[in-house]
Amino acid sequence: MATDRDSVLEAAVGVLSRRPTAHLDEIARAAGISRATLHRIFPGREALIREVGAHSLRKVAGALDTAAVEEGDAQSALRRLVDAVVPDAALCAFIAGESQLYDDPEINELWEIQDARVRALFLRGQQEGVFRIELSAGWLSEAFFDLVAGVGWAVQDGRLAPRDSAFSLAELFLGGALRRTETP
Amino acid sequence: MATDRDSVLEAAVGVLSRRPTAHLDEIARAAGISRATLHRIFPGREALIREVGAHSLRKVAGALDTAAVEEGDAQSALRRLVDAVVPDAALCAFIAGESQLYDDPEINELWEIQDARVRALFLRGQQEGVFRIELSAGWLSEAFFDLVAGVGWAVQDGRLAPRDSAFSLAELFLGGALRRTETP
DNA sequence: ATAGAATGAGACACCGGTGTCTCATCTGAT
DNA sequence: ATCAGATGAGACACCGGTGTCTCATTCTAT
């Protein structure tokens, strides 16, 4: 049974990433607690959503830390980031699908920080000659998160095996869909 | 002023792709009509959402037809598909973000048909030796639509210039983020 | 075993959105 | 000019979700 905040938040992400309009009853049931207890932990729906967003962003920030994206060559850093972020792909799916969060300044700032770190990674990679310069760092960052969210949804719905997710994400994003006769 | 069904549907997509929980007032205002007229055209919110989904899927099907994805070599077919679908990227963003649509069997079937066509394209490309076989056709299809939706959001929010959208999408998806010393 | 705290189940009022109605106004055709 | 049809604005009841409360039950520490 999940009684502490973080466990409830994890359960809430699982439900909300699929259906952002899920009722509090459903979220409470998913967390294994009653609606009354859910209300005791979080003052209301708005607060819950906000905390779920903040919690998700903290975990994304943790993944960026774990991957040490600021260190080493850019390609290896991105591969580390993929491995670190894929287990929390559902969180990214939630953040991506939740536009109303962007009204909250605190959430917005947290997101901006993480996005800037990823953009910086791509910019560094472009300067190192690792990443293509025809595609803007902003677009690379956005597309990367789109694919991470896509992986989250696909795994949740059983369309992609968790075992394959990191490989599929990294290979498609880095190498593209086209087959190459020789690797650079 | 938008009085016919399709104009209203287009306006509704513009609002709903950003905020799926937008009120009918907002949708009506975006379409330039009153809430009363909106109700005269569509019996209710549920019917409106369903029609918006069907309308979006019809346009995606039209894009697949326009691109003639079943003809020619797979890479050219995909590039044609990108050009055809990018103008309606917002529609894909709406479909991607709307999970509750999947309860409707008619919508589900329509979607399944289009997804199957795209999967067949990737399968054909893999058999032709154009697309990589390490990535499943199902994942390629899913990732492609994820990126199309991402383009739709990015363009809507002004983070990506419409002029660059087709190029950015096709190049990243086909070629990946890595810079190559030689093209195949 | 017992007291205190925490939880679950249910009841209930409140609120915002929706669906429906009426009526005034506007448009277009004759 | 006149009439029929369509539209907009507003009012209003209904409904589902939310927020709050109470009370019985369960868990936990002493």
Coordinates of C-alpha atoms (C1' of nucleotides) in Angstrom, one line a residue:
Chain A
M1 CA 0.0 0.0 0.0
A2 CA 1.3 3.4 -0.9
T3 CA 1.0 5.8 1.9
D4 CA 3.8 8.2 1.4
R5 CA 3.7 11.1 -1.1
D6 CA 6.2 9.8 -3.6
S7 CA 4.5 6.4 -4.0
V8 CA 1.2 8.2 -4.6
L9 CA 2.8 10.5 -7.1
E10 CA 4.2 7.5 -9.0
A11 CA 0.9 5.9 -9.2
A12 CA -0.8 9.1 -10.2
V13 CA 1.7 9.5 -13.1
G14 CA 0.8 6.0 -14.3
V15 CA -2.8 7.0 -14.6
L16 CA -2.5 10.6 -15.7
S17 CA 0.0 9.9 -18.4
R18 CA -2.6 7.8 -20.1
R19 CA -5.6 9.9 -19.3
P20 CA -5.0 13.4 -18.1
T21 CA -8.7 13.8 -17.2
A22 CA -8.8 10.8 -15.0
H23 CA -11.0 11.3 -11.9
L24 CA -9.6 11.4 -8.4
D25 CA -11.4 8.2 -7.6
E26 CA -9.3 6.4 -10.2
I27 CA -6.1 7.9 -9.1
A28 CA -6.7 7.0 -5.5
R29 CA -7.6 3.5 -6.5
A30 CA -4.4 3.2 -8.5
A31 CA -2.4 4.3 -5.5
G32 CA -4.2 1.8 -3.3
I33 CA -5.6 4.5 -1.0
S34 CA -9.0 6.0 -0.5
R35 CA -10.1 9.4 -2.0
A36 CA -10.2 10.7 1.6
T37 CA -6.6 9.9 2.2
L38 CA -5.6 11.3 -1.2
H39 CA -7.3 14.6 -0.1
R40 CA -5.4 14.5 3.2
I41 CA -2.1 14.3 1.3
F42 CA -2.9 16.8 -1.5
P43 CA -5.3 19.7 -0.9
G44 CA -7.0 19.2 -4.2
R45 CA -6.8 18.1 -7.8
E46 CA -4.9 21.2 -8.9
A47 CA -2.2 20.7 -6.2
L48 CA -1.9 17.0 -7.1
I49 CA -1.4 17.8 -10.8
R50 CA 1.2 20.4 -9.9
E51 CA 3.1 18.1 -7.6
V52 CA 3.0 15.3 -10.1
G53 CA 4.5 17.7 -12.6
A54 CA 7.2 18.8 -10.2
H55 CA 8.0 15.3 -9.2
S56 CA 8.3 14.2 -12.8
L57 CA 10.6 17.1 -13.6
R58 CA 12.7 16.3 -10.6
K59 CA 13.2 12.8 -11.8
V60 CA 14.1 14.0 -15.3
A61 CA 16.6 16.4 -13.7
G62 CA 18.0 13.4 -11.8
A63 CA 18.3 11.5 -15.0
L64 CA 20.3 14.3 -16.5
D65 CA 22.5 14.3 -13.4
T66 CA 23.0 10.5 -13.5
A67 CA 23.9 10.7 -17.2
A68 CA 26.3 13.6 -16.5
V69 CA 25.3 15.1 -19.8
E70 CA 27.7 18.0 -19.4
E71 CA 30.7 15.6 -19.5
G72 CA 32.5 13.5 -22.1
D73 CA 31.8 13.5 -25.8
A74 CA 28.3 14.4 -26.8
Q75 CA 27.3 11.2 -28.4
S76 CA 28.2 9.1 -25.3
A77 CA 26.5 11.6 -23.1
L78 CA 23.3 11.3 -25.1
R79 CA 23.4 7.5 -25.0
R80 CA 23.8 7.7 -21.2
L81 CA 20.9 10.1 -21.1
V82 CA 18.8 7.6 -23.0
D83 CA 19.6 4.9 -20.6
A84 CA 18.9 7.1 -17.7
V85 CA 15.6 8.6 -18.9
V86 CA 14.0 5.6 -20.5
P87 CA 12.9 4.0 -17.2
D88 CA 11.0 7.3 -16.5
A89 CA 9.7 7.7 -20.0
A90 CA 6.1 7.7 -18.7
L91 CA 6.9 10.8 -16.8
C92 CA 8.0 12.6 -19.9
A93 CA 4.8 11.4 -21.6
F94 CA 2.8 13.0 -18.8
I95 CA 4.7 16.3 -19.0
A96 CA 4.4 16.4 -22.8
G97 CA 0.7 15.8 -22.7
E98 CA 0.0 18.3 -20.0
S99 CA -0.2 21.8 -21.3
Q100 CA -2.0 23.3 -18.5
L101 CA 1.0 22.8 -16.3
Y102 CA 2.7 25.5 -18.2
D103 CA 0.7 28.1 -16.4
D104 CA 2.5 27.4 -13.2
P105 CA 5.7 29.5 -13.1
E106 CA 7.6 27.2 -10.8
I107 CA 7.0 24.2 -13.1
N108 CA 7.7 26.3 -16.1
E109 CA 11.1 27.3 -14.7
L110 CA 12.0 23.8 -13.7
W111 CA 11.2 22.6 -17.2
E112 CA 13.1 25.4 -18.8
I113 CA 16.2 24.5 -16.9
Q114 CA 16.1 20.9 -18.0
D115 CA 15.3 21.7 -21.6
A116 CA 18.2 24.2 -21.6
R117 CA 20.6 21.5 -20.4
V118 CA 19.5 19.2 -23.3
R119 CA 19.8 22.0 -25.8
A120 CA 23.3 22.8 -24.5
L121 CA 24.2 19.1 -25.0
F122 CA 23.1 19.3 -28.6
L123 CA 24.8 22.6 -29.2
R124 CA 28.0 21.2 -27.7
G125 CA 27.7 18.1 -29.9
Q126 CA 27.3 20.3 -33.0
Q127 CA 30.4 22.3 -32.1
E128 CA 32.3 19.1 -31.6
G129 CA 31.2 18.0 -35.1
V130 CA 29.2 15.1 -33.7
F131 CA 25.6 16.3 -34.4
R132 CA 24.3 17.7 -37.6
I133 CA 24.2 21.5 -37.8
E134 CA 21.4 21.6 -40.4
L135 CA 19.0 20.8 -37.5
S136 CA 18.7 23.4 -34.8
A137 CA 19.6 22.4 -31.3
G138 CA 16.1 23.5 -30.2
W139 CA 14.5 21.1 -32.6
L140 CA 16.8 18.3 -31.7
S141 CA 15.9 18.8 -28.0
E142 CA 12.2 19.0 -28.7
A143 CA 12.2 15.9 -31.0
F144 CA 14.2 14.0 -28.5
F145 CA 11.6 14.5 -25.8
D146 CA 8.8 13.7 -28.2
L147 CA 10.4 10.4 -28.9
V148 CA 11.0 9.7 -25.2
A149 CA 7.3 10.4 -24.6
G150 CA 6.5 8.2 -27.5
V151 CA 8.5 5.4 -25.9
G152 CA 6.7 5.9 -22.7
W153 CA 3.3 5.5 -24.3
A154 CA 4.4 2.6 -26.4
V155 CA 5.8 0.7 -23.5
Q156 CA 2.8 1.5 -21.3
D157 CA 0.4 0.2 -23.9
G158 CA 2.5 -2.9 -24.7
R159 CA 3.4 -1.9 -28.2
L160 CA 7.1 -1.8 -27.4
A161 CA 9.1 -4.2 -25.2
P162 CA 10.8 -2.4 -22.3
R163 CA 13.9 -4.3 -23.1
D164 CA 14.0 -2.8 -26.6
S165 CA 13.0 0.7 -25.6
A166 CA 16.5 2.2 -25.0
F167 CA 18.0 0.7 -28.1
S168 CA 15.1 1.7 -30.3
L169 CA 15.1 5.3 -29.0
A170 CA 18.9 5.8 -29.2
E171 CA 19.3 4.1 -32.6
L172 CA 16.4 5.9 -34.3
F173 CA 17.3 9.3 -32.9
L174 CA 21.0 9.1 -33.5
G175 CA 21.1 7.1 -36.7
G176 CA 17.7 7.7 -38.3
A177 CA 15.6 5.2 -40.2
L178 CA 17.7 4.9 -43.3
R179 CA 20.0 2.0 -43.6
R180 CA 23.7 2.8 -44.3
T181 CA 26.1 0.8 -46.2
E182 CA 29.0 1.9 -44.1
T183 CA 29.1 3.4 -40.6
P184 CA 31.1 6.6 -40.3
Chain B
M1 CA -17.4 33.4 -40.2
A2 CA -17.3 29.6 -40.2
T3 CA -20.8 28.3 -40.6
D4 CA -20.3 25.0 -42.3
R5 CA -19.2 21.8 -40.4
D6 CA -15.7 21.5 -41.8
S7 CA -14.8 25.1 -40.9
V8 CA -16.0 24.5 -37.4
L9 CA -14.0 21.3 -37.2
E10 CA -10.9 23.0 -38.4
A11 CA -11.2 25.6 -35.7
A12 CA -12.0 23.0 -33.1
V13 CA -8.8 21.1 -33.9
G14 CA -6.8 24.3 -33.5
V15 CA -8.1 24.7 -29.9
L16 CA -8.4 21.0 -28.9
S17 CA -4.9 20.1 -30.1
R18 CA -3.5 22.6 -27.6
R19 CA -6.0 22.0 -24.8
P20 CA -8.1 18.8 -25.0
T21 CA -10.2 20.0 -22.1
A22 CA -11.2 23.3 -23.6
H23 CA -14.8 24.4 -22.9
L24 CA -17.4 24.5 -25.7
D25 CA -17.5 28.3 -25.2
E26 CA -13.9 28.6 -26.2
I27 CA -14.3 26.3 -29.2
A28 CA -17.4 28.2 -30.4
R29 CA -15.5 31.5 -30.0
A30 CA -12.6 30.1 -32.0
A31 CA -15.0 29.1 -34.8
G32 CA -16.6 32.5 -34.8
I33 CA -20.0 31.2 -33.9
S34 CA -22.1 31.1 -30.7
R35 CA -22.4 28.1 -28.4
A36 CA -26.0 27.7 -29.5
T37 CA -25.1 27.3 -33.2
L38 CA -22.3 24.9 -32.2
H39 CA -25.0 22.8 -30.5
R40 CA -27.2 23.0 -33.6
I41 CA -24.4 21.5 -35.7
F42 CA -23.1 19.0 -33.2
P43 CA -25.5 17.3 -30.7
G44 CA -23.0 17.6 -27.9
R45 CA -19.4 17.6 -26.8
E46 CA -18.9 13.9 -27.3
A47 CA -20.2 14.1 -30.8
L48 CA -18.0 17.0 -31.6
I49 CA -14.9 15.3 -30.3
R50 CA -15.7 12.2 -32.3
E51 CA -16.3 14.2 -35.5
V52 CA -13.1 16.1 -35.0
G53 CA -11.2 12.8 -34.7
A54 CA -12.9 11.4 -37.8
H55 CA -12.2 14.6 -39.7
S56 CA -8.6 14.5 -38.7
L57 CA -8.2 10.9 -39.7
R58 CA -9.8 11.5 -43.0
K59 CA -7.3 14.3 -43.7
V60 CA -4.4 12.0 -42.7
A61 CA -5.8 9.4 -45.0
G62 CA -6.0 12.0 -47.7
A63 CA -2.3 12.8 -47.1
L64 CA -1.4 9.2 -47.5
D65 CA -3.3 9.1 -50.8
T66 CA -1.7 12.3 -52.0
A67 CA 1.7 11.0 -51.2
A68 CA 0.9 7.7 -52.9
V69 CA 2.8 5.8 -50.2
E70 CA 2.2 2.5 -51.8
E71 CA 4.2 3.5 -55.0
G72 CA 7.8 4.1 -55.9
D73 CA 10.8 3.5 -53.7
A74 CA 10.2 3.7 -50.0
Q75 CA 12.4 6.6 -49.2
S76 CA 10.8 8.9 -51.8
A77 CA 7.4 7.7 -50.7
L78 CA 8.2 8.7 -47.1
R79 CA 9.5 12.1 -48.2
R80 CA 6.3 12.7 -50.1
L81 CA 4.4 11.6 -47.0
V82 CA 6.2 14.2 -44.9
D83 CA 5.4 17.0 -47.3
A84 CA 1.8 15.9 -47.5
V85 CA 1.2 15.5 -43.8
V86 CA 3.1 18.4 -42.3
P87 CA 0.5 21.0 -43.2
D88 CA -1.9 18.9 -41.1
A89 CA 0.5 18.2 -38.3
A90 CA -1.7 19.8 -35.8
L91 CA -4.4 17.2 -36.6
C92 CA -1.9 14.4 -35.8
A93 CA -1.0 16.2 -32.6
F94 CA -4.7 16.2 -31.6
I95 CA -5.1 12.5 -32.4
A96 CA -2.0 11.6 -30.5
G97 CA -3.0 13.5 -27.4
E98 CA -6.6 12.2 -27.4
S99 CA -6.7 8.8 -25.9
Q100 CA -10.4 8.7 -25.1
L101 CA -11.1 8.6 -28.8
Y102 CA -9.8 5.1 -28.9
D103 CA -13.0 4.0 -27.2
D104 CA -14.9 4.6 -30.4
P105 CA -14.8 1.6 -32.7
E106 CA -15.2 3.6 -35.9
I107 CA -12.4 6.0 -35.0
N108 CA -10.2 3.1 -33.9
E109 CA -10.8 1.3 -37.2
L110 CA -10.0 4.4 -39.2
W111 CA -6.8 4.9 -37.3
E112 CA -5.8 1.3 -37.6
I113 CA -6.1 1.4 -41.4
Q114 CA -3.9 4.4 -41.7
D115 CA -1.3 3.1 -39.2
A116 CA -1.2 -0.2 -41.1
R117 CA -0.5 1.7 -44.4
V118 CA 2.4 3.4 -42.8
R119 CA 3.7 0.2 -41.2
A120 CA 3.5 -1.5 -44.6
L121 CA 5.5 1.4 -46.1
F122 CA 8.3 0.8 -43.6
L123 CA 8.1 -3.0 -44.0
R124 CA 8.4 -2.5 -47.8
G125 CA 11.3 -0.2 -47.3
Q126 CA 13.0 -2.7 -45.0
Q127 CA 12.6 -5.4 -47.7
E128 CA 14.0 -3.1 -50.3
G129 CA 17.0 -2.6 -48.1
V130 CA 16.3 1.1 -47.6
F131 CA 15.2 1.2 -44.0
R132 CA 17.1 -0.4 -41.1
I133 CA 15.9 -3.8 -40.0
E134 CA 17.1 -3.5 -36.4
L135 CA 14.1 -1.2 -35.7
S136 CA 10.7 -2.8 -36.1
A137 CA 8.3 -1.4 -38.6
G138 CA 5.8 -0.8 -35.8
W139 CA 8.2 1.3 -33.8
L140 CA 9.2 3.3 -37.0
S141 CA 5.6 4.0 -37.6
E142 CA 4.9 5.0 -34.1
A143 CA 8.0 7.2 -33.9
F144 CA 7.1 8.8 -37.1
F145 CA 3.7 9.9 -35.9
D146 CA 5.2 11.0 -32.6
L147 CA 7.5 13.4 -34.5
V148 CA 4.7 14.6 -36.8
A149 CA 2.7 15.5 -33.7
G150 CA 5.8 17.1 -32.2
V151 CA 6.2 19.2 -35.3
G152 CA 2.5 20.2 -35.0
W153 CA 2.9 21.4 -31.5
A154 CA 6.2 23.2 -32.1
V155 CA 4.8 25.0 -35.1
Q156 CA 1.6 26.0 -33.2
D157 CA 3.6 27.4 -30.3
G158 CA 6.1 29.2 -32.6
R159 CA 9.1 27.1 -31.6
L160 CA 9.6 25.9 -35.2
A161 CA 9.2 27.8 -38.4
P162 CA 6.5 26.2 -40.7
R163 CA 9.0 26.7 -43.5
D164 CA 11.6 24.4 -41.7
S165 CA 9.1 21.8 -40.5
A166 CA 9.1 19.4 -43.4
F167 CA 12.9 19.5 -43.7
S168 CA 13.5 19.1 -40.0
L169 CA 11.1 16.2 -39.8
A170 CA 12.3 14.3 -42.8
E171 CA 16.0 14.8 -42.1
L172 CA 15.9 13.9 -38.5
F173 CA 13.7 10.9 -39.0
L174 CA 15.6 9.5 -42.0
G175 CA 19.1 10.6 -41.2
G176 CA 19.2 10.8 -37.5
A177 CA 21.0 13.4 -35.4
L178 CA 24.5 12.1 -36.0
R179 CA 26.6 13.9 -38.5
R180 CA 28.1 11.6 -41.2
T181 CA 31.4 12.1 -42.9
E182 CA 30.0 10.6 -46.1
T183 CA 26.4 10.1 -47.4
P184 CA 25.5 6.6 -48.5
Chain C
dA1 C1' -4.3 -4.7 26.3
dT2 C1' -5.0 0.1 25.5
dA3 C1' -4.8 4.8 23.9
dG4 C1' -3.8 7.5 20.0
dA5 C1' -3.4 8.2 15.2
dA6 C1' -4.4 7.0 10.6
dT7 C1' -7.4 5.2 7.2
dG8 C1' -11.6 3.8 4.6
dA9 C1' -16.4 4.2 3.5
dG10 C1' -20.1 6.9 2.9
dA11 C1' -23.0 11.2 2.9
dC12 C1' -23.7 15.8 1.3
dA13 C1' -23.3 20.5 -0.5
dC14 C1' -21.0 23.2 -3.9
dC15 C1' -19.6 24.4 -8.4
dG16 C1' -18.6 24.6 -13.2
dG17 C1' -19.8 22.8 -17.7
dT18 C1' -23.3 21.0 -20.4
dG19 C1' -27.7 20.6 -22.7
dT20 C1' -32.0 22.9 -23.7
dC21 C1' -35.0 26.5 -24.1
dT22 C1' -36.8 31.3 -25.4
dC23 C1' -36.7 35.5 -27.7
dA24 C1' -34.7 39.3 -30.2
dT25 C1' -32.0 40.3 -34.1
dC26 C1' -30.1 39.6 -38.5
dT27 C1' -29.8 38.0 -43.3
dG28 C1' -31.5 36.8 -47.8
dA29 C1' -35.0 35.8 -51.1
dT30 C1' -39.3 37.0 -53.2
Chain D
dA1 C1' -41.4 45.8 -47.9
dT2 C1' -42.2 41.4 -46.1
dC3 C1' -41.6 36.8 -44.6
dA4 C1' -39.0 32.6 -43.6
dG5 C1' -34.9 30.8 -41.9
dA6 C1' -30.8 31.2 -39.3
dT7 C1' -28.0 33.1 -35.7
dG8 C1' -26.7 35.2 -31.1
dA9 C1' -27.4 36.2 -26.4
dG10 C1' -29.1 35.0 -22.3
dA11 C1' -31.5 32.2 -18.8
dC12 C1' -32.0 27.9 -16.4
dA13 C1' -32.1 23.1 -14.9
dC14 C1' -29.4 19.0 -14.8
dC15 C1' -25.3 16.3 -13.8
dG16 C1' -20.9 14.7 -12.6
dG17 C1' -16.7 15.7 -10.1
dT18 C1' -14.8 17.9 -6.3
dG19 C1' -14.2 19.4 -1.6
dT20 C1' -15.5 18.6 3.2
dC21 C1' -17.4 16.3 6.8
dT22 C1' -18.5 12.3 10.1
dC23 C1' -17.9 7.9 12.0
dA24 C1' -16.5 3.1 12.2
dT25 C1' -12.5 0.4 11.6
dT26 C1' -7.7 -0.7 11.5
dC27 C1' -3.0 -0.1 12.6
dT28 C1' 0.8 1.1 15.8
dA29 C1' 3.4 2.2 19.7
dT30 C1' 3.7 1.8 24.5

